[in-house]
């Protein structure tokens, strides 16, 4: 469930950047380095994604800018509930993840 199922479809399959929204990284721009598991995004390349975390991190957000992530490599997870609509109103998801990883240092 938490592995990238797009890789099994071949290297020519590209992730449509519009699927990811514009709130995953701190800048609010579309982040690359993601694939998709069953029901969520999976970080393929942590460096390209421009957000804190490890390869294999699993995450997804919902309506009202709710969000969760699970980073098994770092043994950390986070859940955030907000009431920001639409979800792209403010890039709070990436800021939340940055704060979580900064608190671990």
One Martini backbone bead per residue (centre of mass of N, CA, C, O) as a GRO file, in nm:
protein
  105
    1UNK     BB    1   0.056   0.064  -0.019
    2UNK     BB    2   0.347   0.234   0.037
    3UNK     BB    3   0.415   0.192  -0.257
    4UNK     BB    4   0.521   0.247  -0.580
    5UNK     BB    5   0.300   0.176  -0.853
    6UNK     BB    6   0.422   0.331  -1.105
    7UNK     BB    7   0.689   0.175  -1.153
    8UNK     BB    8   0.545  -0.094  -1.261
    9UNK     BB    9   0.453   0.069  -1.542
   10UNK     BB   10   0.704   0.228  -1.602
   11UNK     BB   11   0.924   0.489  -1.694
   12UNK     BB   12   0.719   0.650  -1.893
   13UNK     BB   13   0.561   0.715  -1.646
   14UNK     BB   14   0.411   1.011  -1.544
   15UNK     BB   15   0.355   1.254  -1.320
   16UNK     BB   16   0.097   1.453  -1.265
   17UNK     BB   17   0.131   1.756  -1.117
   18UNK     BB   18  -0.177   1.821  -1.060
   19UNK     BB   19  -0.228   1.588  -0.849
   20UNK     BB   20  -0.053   1.725  -0.606
   21UNK     BB   21  -0.064   2.006  -0.614
   22UNK     BB   22   0.051   2.321  -0.419
   23UNK     BB   23   0.120   2.212  -0.089
   24UNK     BB   24   0.369   2.023  -0.017
   25UNK     BB   25   0.563   2.243  -0.024
   26UNK     BB   26   0.680   2.540   0.109
   27UNK     BB   27   0.639   2.721  -0.159
   28UNK     BB   28   0.376   2.596  -0.333
   29UNK     BB   29   0.493   2.422  -0.536
   30UNK     BB   30   0.558   2.184  -0.742
   31UNK     BB   31   0.651   1.862  -0.661
   32UNK     BB   32   0.894   1.638  -0.705
   33UNK     BB   33   0.942   1.284  -0.644
   34UNK     BB   34   0.666   1.140  -0.700
   35UNK     BB   35   0.428   0.894  -0.622
   36UNK     BB   36   0.194   0.609  -0.607
   37UNK     BB   37  -0.015   0.458  -0.407
   38UNK     BB   38  -0.267   0.333  -0.205
   39UNK     BB   39  -0.401   0.643  -0.121
   40UNK     BB   40  -0.111   0.783  -0.196
   41UNK     BB   41   0.186   0.932  -0.158
   42UNK     BB   42   0.528   0.881  -0.276
   43UNK     BB   43   0.858   0.907  -0.214
   44UNK     BB   44   1.118   0.881  -0.445
   45UNK     BB   45   1.273   1.181  -0.421
   46UNK     BB   46   1.374   1.378  -0.173
   47UNK     BB   47   1.540   1.596  -0.322
   48UNK     BB   48   1.320   1.670  -0.546
   49UNK     BB   49   1.079   1.745  -0.341
   50UNK     BB   50   1.165   1.977  -0.123
   51UNK     BB   51   1.126   1.796   0.139
   52UNK     BB   52   1.110   1.656   0.420
   53UNK     BB   53   1.260   1.332   0.416
   54UNK     BB   54   1.208   1.010   0.282
   55UNK     BB   55   1.224   0.753   0.112
   56UNK     BB   56   0.883   0.630   0.130
   57UNK     BB   57   0.705   0.842   0.202
   58UNK     BB   58   0.374   0.876   0.330
   59UNK     BB   59   0.091   1.070   0.185
   60UNK     BB   60  -0.198   1.292   0.267
   61UNK     BB   61  -0.478   1.496   0.168
   62UNK     BB   62  -0.759   1.699   0.246
   63UNK     BB   63  -1.017   1.854   0.322
   64UNK     BB   64  -0.921   2.147   0.474
   65UNK     BB   65  -0.607   2.061   0.495
   66UNK     BB   66  -0.562   1.791   0.563
   67UNK     BB   67  -0.293   1.574   0.716
   68UNK     BB   68  -0.047   1.310   0.638
   69UNK     BB   69   0.246   1.122   0.764
   70UNK     BB   70   0.495   0.852   0.682
   71UNK     BB   71   0.824   0.779   0.827
   72UNK     BB   72   0.997   0.488   0.857
   73UNK     BB   73   1.301   0.568   0.861
   74UNK     BB   74   1.245   0.789   1.112
   75UNK     BB   75   1.005   0.722   1.297
   76UNK     BB   76   0.761   0.914   1.172
   77UNK     BB   77   0.460   1.107   1.236
   78UNK     BB   78   0.174   1.302   1.098
   79UNK     BB   79  -0.100   1.523   1.206
   80UNK     BB   80  -0.337   1.749   1.038
   81UNK     BB   81  -0.581   2.005   1.132
   82UNK     BB   82  -0.787   2.206   0.929
   83UNK     BB   83  -0.979   2.507   0.773
   84UNK     BB   84  -0.861   2.522   0.474
   85UNK     BB   85  -1.025   2.688   0.196
   86UNK     BB   86  -0.866   2.581  -0.011
   87UNK     BB   87  -0.586   2.388   0.004
   88UNK     BB   88  -0.413   2.628  -0.160
   89UNK     BB   89  -0.412   2.884   0.027
   90UNK     BB   90  -0.174   2.743   0.204
   91UNK     BB   91   0.159   2.602   0.261
   92UNK     BB   92   0.127   2.408   0.538
   93UNK     BB   93   0.233   2.119   0.494
   94UNK     BB   94   0.538   2.179   0.459
   95UNK     BB   95   0.567   2.332   0.727
   96UNK     BB   96   0.490   2.103   0.911
   97UNK     BB   97   0.716   1.909   0.829
   98UNK     BB   98   0.950   2.094   0.900
   99UNK     BB   99   0.887   2.114   1.205
  100UNK     BB  100   0.909   1.816   1.274
  101UNK     BB  101   1.211   1.781   1.180
  102UNK     BB  102   1.329   2.008   1.357
  103UNK     BB  103   1.245   1.875   1.634
  104UNK     BB  104   1.447   1.621   1.593
  105UNK     BB  105   1.738   1.773   1.613
   0.00000   0.00000   0.00000
